Coordinates of C-alpha atoms and ligand atoms in Angstrom, one line a residue:
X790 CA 112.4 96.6 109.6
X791 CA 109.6 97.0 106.9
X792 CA 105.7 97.6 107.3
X793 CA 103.7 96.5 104.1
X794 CA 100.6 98.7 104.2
X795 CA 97.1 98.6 102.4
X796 CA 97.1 101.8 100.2
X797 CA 93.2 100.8 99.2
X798 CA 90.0 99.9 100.7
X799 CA 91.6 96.3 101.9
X800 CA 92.3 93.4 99.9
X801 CA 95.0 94.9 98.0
X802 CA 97.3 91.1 98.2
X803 CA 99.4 92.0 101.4
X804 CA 99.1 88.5 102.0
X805 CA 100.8 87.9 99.0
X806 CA 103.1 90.1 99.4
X807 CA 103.9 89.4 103.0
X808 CA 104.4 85.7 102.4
X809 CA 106.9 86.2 99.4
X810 CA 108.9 89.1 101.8
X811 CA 108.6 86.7 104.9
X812 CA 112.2 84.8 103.9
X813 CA 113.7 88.3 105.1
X814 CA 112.1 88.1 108.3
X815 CA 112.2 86.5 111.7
X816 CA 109.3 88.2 113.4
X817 CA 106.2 89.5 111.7
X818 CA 103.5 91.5 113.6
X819 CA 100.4 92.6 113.6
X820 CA 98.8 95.8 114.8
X821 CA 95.4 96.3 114.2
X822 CA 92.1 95.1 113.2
X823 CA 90.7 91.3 114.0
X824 CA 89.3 88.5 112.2
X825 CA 87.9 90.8 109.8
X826 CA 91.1 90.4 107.9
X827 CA 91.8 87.1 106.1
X828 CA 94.5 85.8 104.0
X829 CA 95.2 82.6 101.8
X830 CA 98.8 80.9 101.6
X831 CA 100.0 78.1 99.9
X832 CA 102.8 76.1 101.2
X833 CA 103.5 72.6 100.2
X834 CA 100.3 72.6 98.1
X835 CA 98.8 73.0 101.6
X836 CA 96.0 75.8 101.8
X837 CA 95.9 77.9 105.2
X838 CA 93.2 80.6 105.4
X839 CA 94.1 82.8 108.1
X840 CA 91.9 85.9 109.7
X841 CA 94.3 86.7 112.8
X842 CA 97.5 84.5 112.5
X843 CA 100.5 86.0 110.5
X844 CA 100.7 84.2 107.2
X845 CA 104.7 83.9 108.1
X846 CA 104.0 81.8 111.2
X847 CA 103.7 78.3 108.9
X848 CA 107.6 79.4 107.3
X849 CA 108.5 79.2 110.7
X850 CA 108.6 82.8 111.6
X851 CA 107.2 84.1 114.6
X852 CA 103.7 85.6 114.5
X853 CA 102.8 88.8 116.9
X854 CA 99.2 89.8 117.5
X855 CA 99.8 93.6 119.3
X856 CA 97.5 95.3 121.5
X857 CA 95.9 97.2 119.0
X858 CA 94.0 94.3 118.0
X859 CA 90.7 92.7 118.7
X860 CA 91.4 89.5 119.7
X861 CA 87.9 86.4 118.9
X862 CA 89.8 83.6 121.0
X863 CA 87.1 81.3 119.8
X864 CA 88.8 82.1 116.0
X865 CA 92.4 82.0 116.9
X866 CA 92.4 78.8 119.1
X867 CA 90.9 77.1 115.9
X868 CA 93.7 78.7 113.9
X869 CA 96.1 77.8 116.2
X870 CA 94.9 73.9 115.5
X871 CA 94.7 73.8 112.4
X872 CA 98.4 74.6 112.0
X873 CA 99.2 72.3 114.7
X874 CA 97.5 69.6 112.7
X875 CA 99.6 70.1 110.1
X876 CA 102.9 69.8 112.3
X877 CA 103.7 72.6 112.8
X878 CA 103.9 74.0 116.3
X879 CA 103.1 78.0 115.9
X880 CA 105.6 80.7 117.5
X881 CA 102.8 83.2 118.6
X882 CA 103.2 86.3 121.0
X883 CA 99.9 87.8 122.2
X884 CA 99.3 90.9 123.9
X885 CA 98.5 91.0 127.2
X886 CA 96.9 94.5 126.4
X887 CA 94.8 93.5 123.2
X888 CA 91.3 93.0 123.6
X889 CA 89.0 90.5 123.4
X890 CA 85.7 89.8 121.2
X891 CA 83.2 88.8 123.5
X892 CA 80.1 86.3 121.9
X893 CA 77.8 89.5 122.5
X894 CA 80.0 91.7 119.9
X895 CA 79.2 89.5 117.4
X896 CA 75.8 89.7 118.0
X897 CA 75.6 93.4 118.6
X898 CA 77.7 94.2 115.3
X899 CA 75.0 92.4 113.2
X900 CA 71.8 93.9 115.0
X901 CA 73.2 97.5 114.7
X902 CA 73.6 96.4 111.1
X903 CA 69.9 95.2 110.4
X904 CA 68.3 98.3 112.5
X905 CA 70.7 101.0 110.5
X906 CA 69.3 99.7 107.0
X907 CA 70.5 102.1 104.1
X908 CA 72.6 103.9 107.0
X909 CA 74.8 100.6 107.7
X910 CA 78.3 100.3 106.8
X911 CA 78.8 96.9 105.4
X912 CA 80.7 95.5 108.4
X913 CA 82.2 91.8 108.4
X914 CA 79.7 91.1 111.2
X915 CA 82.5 90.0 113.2
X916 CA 81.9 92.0 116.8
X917 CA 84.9 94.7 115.5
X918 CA 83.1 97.5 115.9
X919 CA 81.4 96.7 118.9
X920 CA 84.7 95.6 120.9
X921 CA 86.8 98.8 119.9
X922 CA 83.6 100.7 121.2
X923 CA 83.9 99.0 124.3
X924 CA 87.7 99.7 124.7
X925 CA 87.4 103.0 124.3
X926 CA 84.5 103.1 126.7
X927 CA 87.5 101.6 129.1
X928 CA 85.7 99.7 132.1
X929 CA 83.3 98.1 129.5
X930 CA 86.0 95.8 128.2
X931 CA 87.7 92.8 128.6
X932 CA 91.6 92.3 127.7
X933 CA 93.9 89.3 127.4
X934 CA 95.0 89.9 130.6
X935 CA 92.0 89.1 132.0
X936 CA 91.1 85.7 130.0
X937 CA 94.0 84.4 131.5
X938 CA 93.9 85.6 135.2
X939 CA 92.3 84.5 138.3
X940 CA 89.9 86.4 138.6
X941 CA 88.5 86.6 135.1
X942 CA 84.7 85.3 136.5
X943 CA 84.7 88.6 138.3
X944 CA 85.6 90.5 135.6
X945 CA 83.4 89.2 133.4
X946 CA 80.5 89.5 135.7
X947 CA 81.1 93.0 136.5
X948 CA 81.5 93.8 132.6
X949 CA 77.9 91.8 132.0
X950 CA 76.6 94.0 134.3
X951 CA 77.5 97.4 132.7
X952 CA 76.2 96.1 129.9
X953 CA 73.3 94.6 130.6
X954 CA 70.6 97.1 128.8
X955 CA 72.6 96.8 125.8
X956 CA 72.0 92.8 126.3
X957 CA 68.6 93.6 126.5
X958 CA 68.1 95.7 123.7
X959 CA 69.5 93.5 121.2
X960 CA 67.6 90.1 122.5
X961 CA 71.2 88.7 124.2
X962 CA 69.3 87.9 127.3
X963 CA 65.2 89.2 128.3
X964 CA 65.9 89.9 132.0
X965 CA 68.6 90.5 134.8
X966 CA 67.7 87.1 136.1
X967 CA 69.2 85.8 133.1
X968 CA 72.6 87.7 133.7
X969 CA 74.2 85.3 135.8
X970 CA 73.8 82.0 133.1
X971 CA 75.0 84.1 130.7
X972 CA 78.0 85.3 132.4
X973 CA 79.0 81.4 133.0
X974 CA 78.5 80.2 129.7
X975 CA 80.8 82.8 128.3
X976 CA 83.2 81.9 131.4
X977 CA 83.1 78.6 130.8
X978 CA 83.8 79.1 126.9
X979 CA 86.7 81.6 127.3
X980 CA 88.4 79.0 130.2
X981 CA 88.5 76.5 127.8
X982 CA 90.4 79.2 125.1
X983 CA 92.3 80.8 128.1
X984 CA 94.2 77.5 129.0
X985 CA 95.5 77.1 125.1
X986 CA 96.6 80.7 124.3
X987 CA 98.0 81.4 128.1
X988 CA 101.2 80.2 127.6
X989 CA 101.4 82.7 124.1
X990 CA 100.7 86.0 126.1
X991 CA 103.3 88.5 127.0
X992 CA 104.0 91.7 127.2
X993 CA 104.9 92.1 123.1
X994 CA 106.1 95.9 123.3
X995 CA 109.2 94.1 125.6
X996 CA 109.6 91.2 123.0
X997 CA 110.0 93.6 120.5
X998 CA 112.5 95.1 121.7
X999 CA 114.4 92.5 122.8
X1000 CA 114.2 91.0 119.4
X1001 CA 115.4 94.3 118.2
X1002 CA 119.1 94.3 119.9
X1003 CA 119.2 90.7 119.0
X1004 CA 119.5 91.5 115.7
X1005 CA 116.0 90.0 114.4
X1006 CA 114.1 91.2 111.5
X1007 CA 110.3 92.4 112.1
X1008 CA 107.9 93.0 109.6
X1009 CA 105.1 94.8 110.2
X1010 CA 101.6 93.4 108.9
X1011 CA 99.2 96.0 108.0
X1012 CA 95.7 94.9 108.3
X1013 CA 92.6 96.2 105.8
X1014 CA 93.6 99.4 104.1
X1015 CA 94.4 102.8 104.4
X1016 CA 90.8 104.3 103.2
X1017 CA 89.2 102.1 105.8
X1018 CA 91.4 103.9 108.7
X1019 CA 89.1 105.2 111.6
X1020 CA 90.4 108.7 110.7
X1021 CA 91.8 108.8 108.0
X1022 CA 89.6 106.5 105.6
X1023 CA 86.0 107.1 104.1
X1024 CA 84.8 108.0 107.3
X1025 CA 81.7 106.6 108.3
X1026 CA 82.7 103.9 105.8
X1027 CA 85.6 102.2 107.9
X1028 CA 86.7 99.8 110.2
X1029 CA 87.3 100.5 113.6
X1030 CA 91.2 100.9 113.8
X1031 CA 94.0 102.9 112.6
X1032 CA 95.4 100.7 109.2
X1033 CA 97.9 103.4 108.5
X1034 CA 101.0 103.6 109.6
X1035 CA 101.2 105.3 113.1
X1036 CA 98.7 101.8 114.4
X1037 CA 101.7 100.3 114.3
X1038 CA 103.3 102.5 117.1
X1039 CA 100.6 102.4 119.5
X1040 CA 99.5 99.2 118.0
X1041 CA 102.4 97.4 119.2
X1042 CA 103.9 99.8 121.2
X1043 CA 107.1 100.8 120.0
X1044 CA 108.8 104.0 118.6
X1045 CA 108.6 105.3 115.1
X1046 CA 112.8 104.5 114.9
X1047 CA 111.7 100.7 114.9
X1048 CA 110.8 101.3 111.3
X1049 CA 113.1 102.2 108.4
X1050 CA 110.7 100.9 105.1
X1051 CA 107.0 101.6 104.2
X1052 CA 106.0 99.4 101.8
X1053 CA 102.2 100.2 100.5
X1054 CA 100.8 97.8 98.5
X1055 CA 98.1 98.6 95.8
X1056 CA 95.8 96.4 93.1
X1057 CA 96.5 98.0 89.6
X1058 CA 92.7 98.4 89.5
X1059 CA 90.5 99.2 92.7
X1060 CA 88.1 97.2 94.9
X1061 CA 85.7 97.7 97.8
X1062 CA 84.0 95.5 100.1
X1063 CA 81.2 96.8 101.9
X1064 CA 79.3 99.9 101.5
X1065 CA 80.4 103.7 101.2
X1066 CA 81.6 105.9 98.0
X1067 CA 83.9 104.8 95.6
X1068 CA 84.4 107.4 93.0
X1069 CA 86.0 105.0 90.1
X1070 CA 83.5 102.4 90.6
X1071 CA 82.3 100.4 87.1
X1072 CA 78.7 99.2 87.7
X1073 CA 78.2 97.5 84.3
X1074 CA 79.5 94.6 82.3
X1075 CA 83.3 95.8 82.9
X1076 CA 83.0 95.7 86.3
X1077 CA 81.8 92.6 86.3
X1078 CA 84.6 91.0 84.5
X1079 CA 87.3 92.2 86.5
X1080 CA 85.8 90.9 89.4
X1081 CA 85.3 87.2 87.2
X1082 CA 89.0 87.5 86.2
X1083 CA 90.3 88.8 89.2
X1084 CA 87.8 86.0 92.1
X1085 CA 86.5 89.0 93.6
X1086 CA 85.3 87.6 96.4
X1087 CA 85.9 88.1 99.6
X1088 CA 88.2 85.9 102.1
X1089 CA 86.3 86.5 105.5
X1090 CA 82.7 87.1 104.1
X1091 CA 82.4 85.2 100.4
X1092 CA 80.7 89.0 99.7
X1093 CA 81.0 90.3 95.8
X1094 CA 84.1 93.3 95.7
X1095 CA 82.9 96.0 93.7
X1096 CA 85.3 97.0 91.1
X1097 CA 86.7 99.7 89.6
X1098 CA 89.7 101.9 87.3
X1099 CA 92.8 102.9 89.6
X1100 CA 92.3 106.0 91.4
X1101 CA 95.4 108.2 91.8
X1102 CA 94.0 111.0 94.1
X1103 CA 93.3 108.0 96.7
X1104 CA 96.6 106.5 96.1
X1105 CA 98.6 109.5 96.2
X1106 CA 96.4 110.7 99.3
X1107 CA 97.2 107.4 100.7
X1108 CA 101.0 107.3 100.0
X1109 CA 101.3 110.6 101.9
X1110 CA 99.8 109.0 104.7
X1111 CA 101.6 106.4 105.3
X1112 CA 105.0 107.5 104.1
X1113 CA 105.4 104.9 101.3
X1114 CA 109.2 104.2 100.3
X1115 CA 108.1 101.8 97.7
X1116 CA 105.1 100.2 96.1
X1117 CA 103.9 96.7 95.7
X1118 CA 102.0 96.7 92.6
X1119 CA 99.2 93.5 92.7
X1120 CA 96.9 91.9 90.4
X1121 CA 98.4 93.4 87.2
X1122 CA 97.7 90.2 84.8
X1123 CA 93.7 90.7 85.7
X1124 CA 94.1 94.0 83.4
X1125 CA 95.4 91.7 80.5
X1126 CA 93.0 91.1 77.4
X1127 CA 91.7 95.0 77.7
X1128 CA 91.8 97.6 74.8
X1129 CA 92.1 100.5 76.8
X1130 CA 92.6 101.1 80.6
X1131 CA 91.5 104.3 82.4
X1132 CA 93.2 105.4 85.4
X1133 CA 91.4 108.7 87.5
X1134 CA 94.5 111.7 88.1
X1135 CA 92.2 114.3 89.5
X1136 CA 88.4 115.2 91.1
X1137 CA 85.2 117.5 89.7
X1138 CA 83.9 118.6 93.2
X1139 CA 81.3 121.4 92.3
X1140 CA 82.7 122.3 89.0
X1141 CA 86.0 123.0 90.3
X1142 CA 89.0 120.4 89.8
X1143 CA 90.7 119.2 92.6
X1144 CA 93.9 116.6 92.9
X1145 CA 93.5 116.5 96.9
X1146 CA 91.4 113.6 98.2
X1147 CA 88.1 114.5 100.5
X1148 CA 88.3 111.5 102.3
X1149 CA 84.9 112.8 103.9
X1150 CA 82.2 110.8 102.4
X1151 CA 80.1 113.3 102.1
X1152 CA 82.3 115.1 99.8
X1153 CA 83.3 111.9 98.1
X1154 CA 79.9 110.7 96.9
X1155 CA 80.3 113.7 94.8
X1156 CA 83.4 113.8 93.5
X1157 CA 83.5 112.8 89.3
X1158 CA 86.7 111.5 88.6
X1159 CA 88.7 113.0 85.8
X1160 CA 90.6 110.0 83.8
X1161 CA 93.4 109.2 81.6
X1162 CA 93.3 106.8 78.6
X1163 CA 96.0 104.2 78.7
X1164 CA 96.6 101.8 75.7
X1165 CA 95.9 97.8 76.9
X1166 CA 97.9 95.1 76.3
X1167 CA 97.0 91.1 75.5
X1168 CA 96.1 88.5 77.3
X1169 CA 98.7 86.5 78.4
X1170 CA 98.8 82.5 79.4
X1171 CA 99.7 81.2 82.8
X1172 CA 102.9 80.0 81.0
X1173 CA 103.8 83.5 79.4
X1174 CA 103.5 84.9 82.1
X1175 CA 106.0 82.8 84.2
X1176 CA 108.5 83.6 81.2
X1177 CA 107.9 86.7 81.5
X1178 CA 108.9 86.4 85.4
X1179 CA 112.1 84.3 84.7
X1180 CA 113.2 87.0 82.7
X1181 CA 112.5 90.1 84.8
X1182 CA 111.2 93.4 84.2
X1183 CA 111.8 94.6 81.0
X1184 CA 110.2 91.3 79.3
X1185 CA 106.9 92.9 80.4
X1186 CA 104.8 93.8 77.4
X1187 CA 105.8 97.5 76.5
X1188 CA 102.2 98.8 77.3
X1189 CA 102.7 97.6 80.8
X1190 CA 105.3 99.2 81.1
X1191 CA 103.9 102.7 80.3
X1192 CA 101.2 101.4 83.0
X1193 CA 103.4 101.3 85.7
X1194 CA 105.8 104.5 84.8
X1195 CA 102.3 106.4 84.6
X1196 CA 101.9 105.1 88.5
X1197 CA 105.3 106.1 88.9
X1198 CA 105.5 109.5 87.8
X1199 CA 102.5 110.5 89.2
X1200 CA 103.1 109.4 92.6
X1201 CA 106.9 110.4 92.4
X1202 CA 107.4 106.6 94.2
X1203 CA 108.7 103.8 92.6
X1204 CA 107.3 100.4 92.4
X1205 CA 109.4 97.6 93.1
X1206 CA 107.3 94.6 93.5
X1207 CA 105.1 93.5 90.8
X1208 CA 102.5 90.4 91.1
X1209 CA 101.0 88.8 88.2
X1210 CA 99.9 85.7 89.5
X1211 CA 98.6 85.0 93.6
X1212 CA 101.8 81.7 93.5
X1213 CA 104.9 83.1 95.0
X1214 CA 106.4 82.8 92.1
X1215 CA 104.6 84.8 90.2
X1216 CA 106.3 88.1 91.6
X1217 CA 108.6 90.5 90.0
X1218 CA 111.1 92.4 92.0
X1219 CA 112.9 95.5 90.0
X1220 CA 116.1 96.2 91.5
Ligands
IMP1682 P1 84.4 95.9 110.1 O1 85.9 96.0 110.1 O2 83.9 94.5 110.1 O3 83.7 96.7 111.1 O4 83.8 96.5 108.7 C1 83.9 97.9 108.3 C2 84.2 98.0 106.9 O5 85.6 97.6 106.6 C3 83.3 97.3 105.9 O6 83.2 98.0 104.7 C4 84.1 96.0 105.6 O7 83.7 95.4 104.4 C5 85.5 96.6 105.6 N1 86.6 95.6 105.9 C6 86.9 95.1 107.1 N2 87.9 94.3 107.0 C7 88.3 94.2 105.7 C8 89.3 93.5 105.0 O8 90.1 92.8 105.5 N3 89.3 93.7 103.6 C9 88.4 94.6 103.0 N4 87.5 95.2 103.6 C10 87.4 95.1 105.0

């Protein structure tokens, strides 16, 4: 059993990476997060763009949301069509535990947005926030389990009413007498949703198991990255959940023994999405034409990735974290066509240097990053670059090379996957 973990600020290519590991799977699961994540595949020339389904689930594999997600049903029931309109009939296991974004969280997440101006994080605007709050505030929340019970009008109206001044404040609804047609839109939304994903709910902690002794293969699908982990990330700067790798413990609800591989994937240059301090960040010209070369965009939002040099303090900071056996090294063709590449070893915080990563913004927005000069090497064609795949490894171009060994020996972990290309066959696996 492997985990493939974001060892950036998101968007590192798990997707990728995830698809091309997926023929060594039966089961792959996720732990964390919501529709803020999103991720492209390509099978049979067919594009899916996915925010909560496992990419693995059109190969056939089965997908696992866990209860360590936020659940939009109103986003996975279209998912779930979409691949049914292609034919293929999705193996899904939902958590009866997860919870549920509500239409208010969306709502709410935006507003709190707009009102904290230069104080605001960024967020996908997707109700995230707003529905972990509500979990850990406990009898303000809604779960699976109660979309798809009998008495989920009751539930929802008692919810409503705990939160009605929050309603209030953010325009939802102007007066209590407004309470109860709220509450019955909502139910009669989430009936419609409940009576297409009821028959995909169980308890997943059991199926894992289960699948376990049967001798299946689970990969487990790390959502965003390890900087935007609720404690362990850029803190305020985050998302809402634990990206690293104990959310997939509680996020699923099995023991650390399920899992015998960390594998953290990382871009070979650095983006964020969203606001917060990024210490390697290039504001001008070079900046701008990594994120050209390499479609900075992002998949949920269509936002503009800032872009920056790799950033070993974060990397090896996040590598502890998480355990990392190996590393999935993405995006290394978008470096192509530069002279030189910089790549920051250590911090100036206060005049003194520092290799340990302040993952406290505070202390991050002041950090200068110290670099090292690496030598570039060409551009490459589509066509070299599939060669260059067909032969393996050491066809790289030599300057590569000393790119990768520089990762290497700093982070005393090797890497093992290399992508130049976002096509499946455009990946590298050293032995
Ligand atoms: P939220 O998860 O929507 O609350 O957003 C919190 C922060 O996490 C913002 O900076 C988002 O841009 C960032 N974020 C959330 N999901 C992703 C992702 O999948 N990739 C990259 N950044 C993300």
């Amino acid at each position: 059993m492997s985990a493939v973990i974001g060892l950036q600020w998101g968007d590192e290519g798990k997707g990728k990476i995830i698809d091309f590991l997926s023929k060594d799977f039966d089961i792959v699961a996720r732990f964390n997060g919501g529709n803020n994540a999103g991720h492209t595949v390509v099978v049979n020339n067919k594009v899916f763009k996915f925010h909560l389904i496992p990419s693995g689930v059109v190969r056939g594999l089965t997908g696992v949301l866990g209860n360590g997600m936020v659940i939009d049903p109103s986003v996975l029931v279209k998912e779930i069509e979409f691949v049914k309109s292609n034919n293929i009939d999705p193996k899904l296991k939902i958590s009866f535990k997860a919870h549920l974004i509500l239409p208010y969280h969306r709502i709410i997440d935006r507003g709190k947005e707009s009102r904290s101006g230069t104080k605001r994080i960024g967020t996908t605007g997707r109700g995230i926030g707003p529905a972990y709050s509500d979990k850990m505030r406990r009898n303000e929340a809604l779960r699976v389990e109660n979309l798809i019970s009998s008495n989920f009008y009751e539930k929802i109206k008692n919810v409503l009413e705990m939160k009605k001044d929050e309603l209030k404040s953010y325009n939802i609804i102007s007066s209590d007498s407004e309470l109860k047609e709220y509450g019955d839109r909502i139910y009669r939304e989430y009936s419609g949703y409940a009576k297409i994903l009821s028959k995909y709910v169980c308890d997943v902690s059991s199926f894992l198991f289960e699948a376990k002794e049967n001798g299946k293969r689970i990969l487990f699908e790390g959502a965003q990255g390890t900087l935007l982990d609720i404690d362990h990330g850029t803190f305020p700067f985050v998302t809402s959940s634990n990206t690293t790798v104990g959310g997939i413990f509680t996020g699923l609800g099995i023991p650390p023994s399920f899992l015998e591989k960390v594998i953290g994937v990382a871009k070979a240059y650095t983006t964020r999405v969203g606001r917060g301090p990024f210490p390697t960040e290039l504001s001008g010209s070079l900046g701008e034409y990594i994120r050209e070369k390499g479609m900075e965009y992002g998949t949920t939002t269509g936002r503009a990735r800032r872009c920056g040099w790799l950033d070993l303090v974060a990397l090896k900071y996040s590598c502890d974290i998480n355990g990392v056996s190996e590393i999935a090294l993405t995006k290394l063709d978008v470096l192509s066509g530069l002279r030189e590449i910089k790549v920051a070893v250590a911090y100036e915080i206060d005049g003194k240097v520092t290799k340990s990563f302040p993952s406290s913004a505070d202390k991050l927005y002041k950090v200068k990053p110290a670099y090292e000069t690496l030598k570039g090497w060409n551009k490459l064609s589509k066509g070299e670059w599939k060669r260059i795949v067909e032969k393996g490894f050491d066809a790289l171009p030599y300057n590569t090379i000393e790119y990768i060994s520089f990762i290497e020996d700093h982070l005393k972990i090797p890497v093992k996957i290399i992508s130049v290309g976002p096509e499946r066959e455009y990946t590298i696996v050293r032995e």
